[in-house]
């Protein structure tokens, strides 16, 4: 035999030398759910190990994560029903707890990277990412609302603005509004190829943000499509996005690869709530080795071409590595 590929696997030392990808802690963004109840740490049953965090617990969580090397976070607000309306006005209200928390986090931890979520659903009484009229999700009427939200977030100190809504033209609209308001340094990570996925279930539990009627298929992408992701990517690039994101991650490795080979911007992938919950649930039953499954899942996303991974496993992964 001329070739014996097994020689390059014969020992841990040789495997270390030949390993092609190794995901670094610095590449992770840790999603955290926040609530207005100051001292809350409410478990989320479909996301074991994740909580709705009040101010005190949020600051603790950021501090302990940063000690492990996790320096980037994306915050999602759990908004009281009484603060929701059809136009998501709470999203840019003066007394919005999410904006106030971000301000405080950036004051206390100026070196961490803080990313926001731009979409109407956490604040909308209809539970949709856009404005609903007669059962339809309106595109152009939604854009000014998203832009106001984005400007309020940039003003609160978020480093990266994260439009997760999938309305057409929103990246350009938001970019222009940020620039006009003087926030030329606020970055945009666009949820470029966000699919209408069943794997967001636990996230919607965490925020009680399920659509009240209908589904999200008129704005989120059809899981059957890949070329459409290229179209979304070129639009986001033209409109001024700084990062492109694919979501979910593990079932969309082909899309991550496609965008990483065809776009110049850094590629992020969102390892969503359902992907995390599956591993946690199976590991909880003793059916999977949790750490090994986690490392394999995250490595595959990295190997496919994601430079950045948003994952609920961020802290677990950092703990394992350190
Ligand atoms: C909504 C939003 C969703 C997620 C992030 N932003 C869910 C949805 O589109 O319904 C999902 C994240 C996850 O499942 O972890 N704007």
Coordinates of C-alpha atoms and ligand atoms in Angstrom, one line a residue:
X1 CA 0.0 0.0 0.0
X2 CA 1.4 3.4 -1.0
X3 CA -1.0 5.4 1.2
X4 CA -2.1 4.7 4.7
X5 CA -4.3 7.6 5.9
X6 CA -4.4 6.0 9.3
X7 CA -0.7 7.0 9.9
X8 CA -1.9 10.6 10.3
X9 CA -4.3 9.5 13.0
X10 CA -2.0 7.1 14.9
X11 CA -1.5 9.2 18.1
X12 CA -2.9 12.2 19.9
X13 CA 0.2 14.1 19.0
X14 CA 0.0 13.4 15.3
X15 CA -3.8 14.2 15.4
X16 CA -3.0 17.5 17.1
X17 CA -0.5 18.3 14.3
X18 CA -3.0 17.5 11.5
X19 CA -6.2 19.0 12.9
X20 CA -7.5 21.5 10.4
X21 CA -9.9 23.5 12.5
X22 CA -10.0 24.4 16.2
X23 CA -12.8 26.6 17.3
X24 CA -11.5 29.4 19.7
X25 CA -13.5 30.8 22.6
X26 CA -12.9 34.3 21.1
X27 CA -15.1 33.3 18.1
X28 CA -18.2 32.7 20.3
X29 CA -21.2 35.0 21.0
X30 CA -23.2 34.0 24.0
X31 CA -27.0 34.7 23.8
X32 CA -28.6 35.8 27.0
X33 CA -32.3 36.5 27.9
X34 CA -33.0 39.5 30.0
X35 CA -36.0 40.5 32.1
X36 CA -37.1 43.7 33.9
X37 CA -37.4 41.9 37.2
X38 CA -34.1 43.0 38.8
X39 CA -33.2 40.0 40.8
X40 CA -34.7 37.3 38.6
X41 CA -33.0 34.1 37.5
X42 CA -35.9 32.3 35.9
X43 CA -35.1 28.9 34.4
X44 CA -36.3 28.3 30.8
X45 CA -37.6 24.7 30.8
X46 CA -36.9 24.0 27.2
X47 CA -33.4 25.4 27.5
X48 CA -31.8 23.7 30.4
X49 CA -29.0 25.8 31.9
X50 CA -30.4 29.0 30.4
X51 CA -32.3 31.7 32.3
X52 CA -34.2 34.9 32.0
X53 CA -31.8 37.1 33.9
X54 CA -32.5 40.3 35.8
X55 CA -30.0 43.1 36.2
X56 CA -28.1 41.5 39.0
X57 CA -27.8 38.1 37.5
X58 CA -27.0 39.5 34.1
X59 CA -24.0 41.4 35.4
X60 CA -22.8 38.2 37.3
X61 CA -23.2 36.1 34.2
X62 CA -21.2 38.5 32.0
X63 CA -18.5 38.7 34.6
X64 CA -18.2 34.9 35.0
X65 CA -18.3 34.3 31.3
X66 CA -15.7 37.0 30.6
X67 CA -13.4 35.2 33.2
X68 CA -13.6 32.1 30.9
X69 CA -12.7 34.2 27.9
X70 CA -16.3 34.6 26.5
X71 CA -16.3 38.3 25.6
X72 CA -19.2 38.7 23.3
X73 CA -22.9 38.6 24.1
X74 CA -26.2 39.1 22.3
X75 CA -29.1 40.1 24.5
X76 CA -32.8 39.2 24.0
X77 CA -35.5 40.9 26.0
X78 CA -38.4 39.1 27.7
X79 CA -41.0 41.9 27.6
X80 CA -44.1 42.0 29.8
X81 CA -47.4 41.4 27.9
X82 CA -48.6 44.8 29.2
X83 CA -45.7 46.5 27.4
X84 CA -46.5 44.9 24.0
X85 CA -48.5 46.6 21.4
X86 CA -49.1 46.4 17.6
X87 CA -46.3 48.8 16.7
X88 CA -43.6 47.6 19.2
X89 CA -43.4 51.1 20.7
X90 CA -41.7 49.8 23.9
X91 CA -38.7 48.8 21.8
X92 CA -37.5 52.4 21.7
X93 CA -39.3 53.8 24.8
X94 CA -37.3 56.0 27.2
X95 CA -37.7 53.7 30.1
X96 CA -37.0 50.5 28.2
X97 CA -35.2 48.1 30.6
X98 CA -33.3 46.4 27.8
X99 CA -31.7 49.6 26.6
X100 CA -30.9 50.6 30.2
X101 CA -29.3 47.2 30.9
X102 CA -27.1 47.5 27.8
X103 CA -26.0 51.0 29.0
X104 CA -25.1 49.6 32.4
X105 CA -23.3 46.6 31.0
X106 CA -21.2 48.7 28.7
X107 CA -20.3 51.1 31.5
X108 CA -19.2 48.2 33.8
X109 CA -17.6 46.1 31.1
X110 CA -16.4 48.5 28.4
X111 CA -14.3 45.9 26.6
X112 CA -17.0 43.3 26.0
X113 CA -18.8 43.2 22.6
X114 CA -22.5 43.6 23.0
X115 CA -24.9 42.8 20.2
X116 CA -28.6 43.7 20.1
X117 CA -31.7 42.1 18.5
X118 CA -33.7 44.2 16.0
X119 CA -37.1 42.7 15.3
X120 CA -40.6 43.5 16.4
X121 CA -41.6 40.1 17.9
X122 CA -40.5 40.5 21.5
X123 CA -42.4 43.7 21.7
X124 CA -45.3 42.9 19.4
X125 CA -48.8 41.9 20.6
X126 CA -49.0 40.0 17.3
X127 CA -45.8 38.1 17.9
X128 CA -44.5 38.8 14.5
X129 CA -41.2 40.4 13.4
X130 CA -43.0 43.0 11.3
X131 CA -46.2 45.1 11.4
X132 CA -49.4 43.1 11.0
X133 CA -52.4 44.4 9.1
X134 CA -55.4 42.3 8.1
X135 CA -53.3 39.2 8.6
X136 CA -50.4 40.4 6.4
X137 CA -46.9 41.3 7.5
X138 CA -46.2 44.7 6.0
X139 CA -42.6 45.3 4.8
X140 CA -42.0 49.0 4.1
X141 CA -44.2 50.1 7.1
X142 CA -42.0 48.0 9.4
X143 CA -38.7 49.6 8.3
X144 CA -39.1 52.9 10.2
X145 CA -39.9 50.9 13.4
X146 CA -36.8 48.8 13.0
X147 CA -34.7 51.8 12.4
X148 CA -36.0 53.6 15.5
X149 CA -35.2 50.5 17.5
X150 CA -31.7 50.2 16.0
X151 CA -30.9 53.9 16.7
X152 CA -32.1 53.6 20.3
X153 CA -29.9 50.5 20.7
X154 CA -26.8 52.2 19.2
X155 CA -27.5 55.1 21.5
X156 CA -27.6 52.6 24.5
X157 CA -24.1 51.5 23.5
X158 CA -24.6 48.2 21.7
X159 CA -21.5 47.6 19.5
X160 CA -23.3 45.4 17.0
X161 CA -26.9 45.9 15.8
X162 CA -28.6 42.6 14.9
X163 CA -31.6 42.7 12.6
X164 CA -33.2 39.3 12.9
X165 CA -36.5 40.3 11.2
X166 CA -35.9 39.4 7.5
X167 CA -37.8 42.4 6.1
X168 CA -36.6 43.4 2.6
X169 CA -34.3 46.4 2.6
X170 CA -33.9 46.7 6.3
X171 CA -30.1 46.6 6.4
X172 CA -29.8 49.6 4.1
X173 CA -32.6 51.5 5.9
X174 CA -31.1 50.8 9.3
X175 CA -27.6 51.8 8.1
X176 CA -28.9 55.1 6.8
X177 CA -30.7 55.9 10.0
X178 CA -27.7 55.0 12.1
X179 CA -25.5 57.2 10.0
X180 CA -27.9 60.1 10.1
X181 CA -28.1 59.9 13.9
X182 CA -24.3 59.9 14.1
X183 CA -23.8 56.2 14.8
X184 CA -21.5 55.6 11.9
X185 CA -19.4 53.2 14.1
X186 CA -22.3 50.9 15.0
X187 CA -21.8 47.6 13.2
X188 CA -24.6 45.6 11.6
X189 CA -24.7 41.8 11.8
X190 CA -27.5 40.9 9.4
X191 CA -29.4 37.7 9.8
X192 CA -28.9 37.2 6.1
X193 CA -30.1 33.7 5.6
X194 CA -32.6 33.1 8.3
X195 CA -34.8 30.1 7.7
X196 CA -38.4 29.5 8.8
X197 CA -37.2 26.8 11.2
X198 CA -38.9 24.5 13.7
X199 CA -35.8 24.8 15.8
X200 CA -36.6 28.2 17.3
X201 CA -39.3 26.7 19.6
X202 CA -37.4 26.9 22.9
X203 CA -36.4 30.5 22.1
X204 CA -40.0 31.5 21.6
X205 CA -40.8 29.8 24.9
X206 CA -38.1 31.8 26.6
X207 CA -39.5 35.1 25.3
X208 CA -43.2 34.1 25.0
X209 CA -42.9 35.5 21.5
X210 CA -44.9 32.9 19.5
X211 CA -46.8 34.5 16.6
X212 CA -50.5 34.9 17.7
X213 CA -51.6 33.9 14.3
X214 CA -50.0 32.4 11.2
X215 CA -46.3 31.6 10.8
X216 CA -43.2 33.4 9.6
X217 CA -42.9 31.8 6.2
X218 CA -43.7 35.0 4.2
X219 CA -40.4 36.6 5.6
X220 CA -38.1 33.8 6.8
X221 CA -36.6 31.6 4.1
X222 CA -37.8 28.2 2.9
X223 CA -35.5 25.5 4.4
X224 CA -35.6 23.9 0.9
X225 CA -33.7 26.7 -0.7
X226 CA -30.0 27.6 -1.0
X227 CA -29.5 29.9 -4.0
X228 CA -31.9 32.3 -2.4
X229 CA -29.3 32.7 0.4
X230 CA -26.8 34.1 -2.2
X231 CA -29.4 36.7 -3.2
X232 CA -29.9 37.7 0.4
X233 CA -26.2 37.9 0.9
X234 CA -25.5 40.1 -2.1
X235 CA -28.3 42.5 -1.0
X236 CA -26.9 42.7 2.6
X237 CA -23.4 43.4 1.3
X238 CA -24.7 46.2 -1.0
X239 CA -26.8 47.6 1.8
X240 CA -23.8 47.9 4.2
X241 CA -23.8 44.9 6.5
X242 CA -20.6 44.2 8.4
X243 CA -21.3 40.5 9.1
X244 CA -23.5 38.0 7.4
X245 CA -25.3 35.3 9.5
X246 CA -26.8 32.0 8.7
X247 CA -29.5 30.6 11.0
X248 CA -30.0 27.8 12.1
X249 CA -26.4 26.4 11.9
X250 CA -26.1 22.6 12.0
X251 CA -28.8 21.7 9.5
X252 CA -27.5 24.6 7.2
X253 CA -23.8 23.8 6.9
X254 CA -24.1 23.9 3.1
X255 CA -25.4 27.4 3.4
X256 CA -22.6 28.5 5.7
X257 CA -20.1 27.0 3.2
X258 CA -21.9 28.7 0.2
X259 CA -21.8 32.1 1.8
X260 CA -18.2 31.7 3.1
X261 CA -17.1 30.9 -0.4
X262 CA -19.0 33.7 -2.1
X263 CA -18.9 36.6 0.2
X264 CA -16.1 38.8 1.5
X265 CA -17.7 39.6 4.9
X266 CA -17.1 37.6 8.1
X267 CA -19.6 34.8 8.4
X268 CA -21.5 34.1 11.6
X269 CA -23.8 31.1 12.3
X270 CA -26.5 30.9 14.9
X271 CA -26.5 27.6 16.7
X272 CA -30.2 28.0 17.7
X273 CA -32.2 27.0 20.7
X274 CA -33.5 23.8 19.2
X275 CA -30.0 22.6 18.3
X276 CA -28.9 23.2 21.9
X277 CA -32.1 21.7 23.4
X278 CA -31.7 18.5 21.4
X279 CA -28.2 17.8 22.8
X280 CA -29.2 18.7 26.3
X281 CA -32.3 16.5 26.2
X282 CA -30.5 13.5 24.8
X283 CA -27.5 13.9 27.2
X284 CA -30.0 14.3 30.1
X285 CA -31.3 10.9 29.2
X286 CA -27.8 9.4 29.0
X287 CA -28.2 8.9 25.3
X288 CA -25.3 11.2 24.2
X289 CA -22.0 12.3 25.7
X290 CA -22.9 16.0 26.1
X291 CA -19.4 17.5 25.9
X292 CA -18.3 15.3 22.9
X293 CA -21.6 16.1 21.1
X294 CA -21.2 19.8 21.8
X295 CA -17.6 20.0 20.5
X296 CA -18.5 18.0 17.4
X297 CA -21.5 20.2 16.6
X298 CA -19.6 23.5 17.1
X299 CA -16.5 22.2 15.2
X300 CA -18.7 21.2 12.3
X301 CA -20.1 24.7 12.1
X302 CA -16.7 26.2 12.2
X303 CA -15.3 23.7 9.6
X304 CA -18.1 24.6 7.3
X305 CA -16.9 28.2 7.2
X306 CA -18.4 30.1 10.1
X307 CA -15.9 32.6 11.6
X308 CA -18.3 33.4 14.5
X309 CA -20.8 31.2 16.3
X310 CA -23.7 32.4 18.4
X311 CA -24.3 29.6 20.8
X312 CA -26.0 28.8 24.1
X313 CA -23.0 26.4 24.6
X314 CA -20.6 29.3 24.8
X315 CA -19.9 29.0 28.5
X316 CA -19.9 25.2 28.5
X317 CA -17.4 25.2 25.7
X318 CA -15.2 27.7 27.3
X319 CA -15.3 25.8 30.6
X320 CA -14.4 22.6 28.8
X321 CA -11.4 24.2 27.1
X322 CA -10.0 25.9 30.2
Ligands
LIG1 C1 -36.9 36.6 16.3 C2 -35.7 35.7 16.7 C3 -35.8 34.3 16.8 C4 -34.6 33.8 17.2 C5 -33.7 34.9 17.3 N1 -34.5 36.1 16.9 C6 -37.0 33.4 16.6 C7 -37.9 33.6 15.5 O1 -37.6 34.1 14.4 O2 -39.1 33.3 15.8 C8 -34.3 32.4 17.4 C9 -33.1 32.0 18.1 C10 -33.1 30.7 18.7 O3 -33.9 29.8 18.4 O4 -32.1 30.4 19.5 N2 -36.6 37.8 15.8

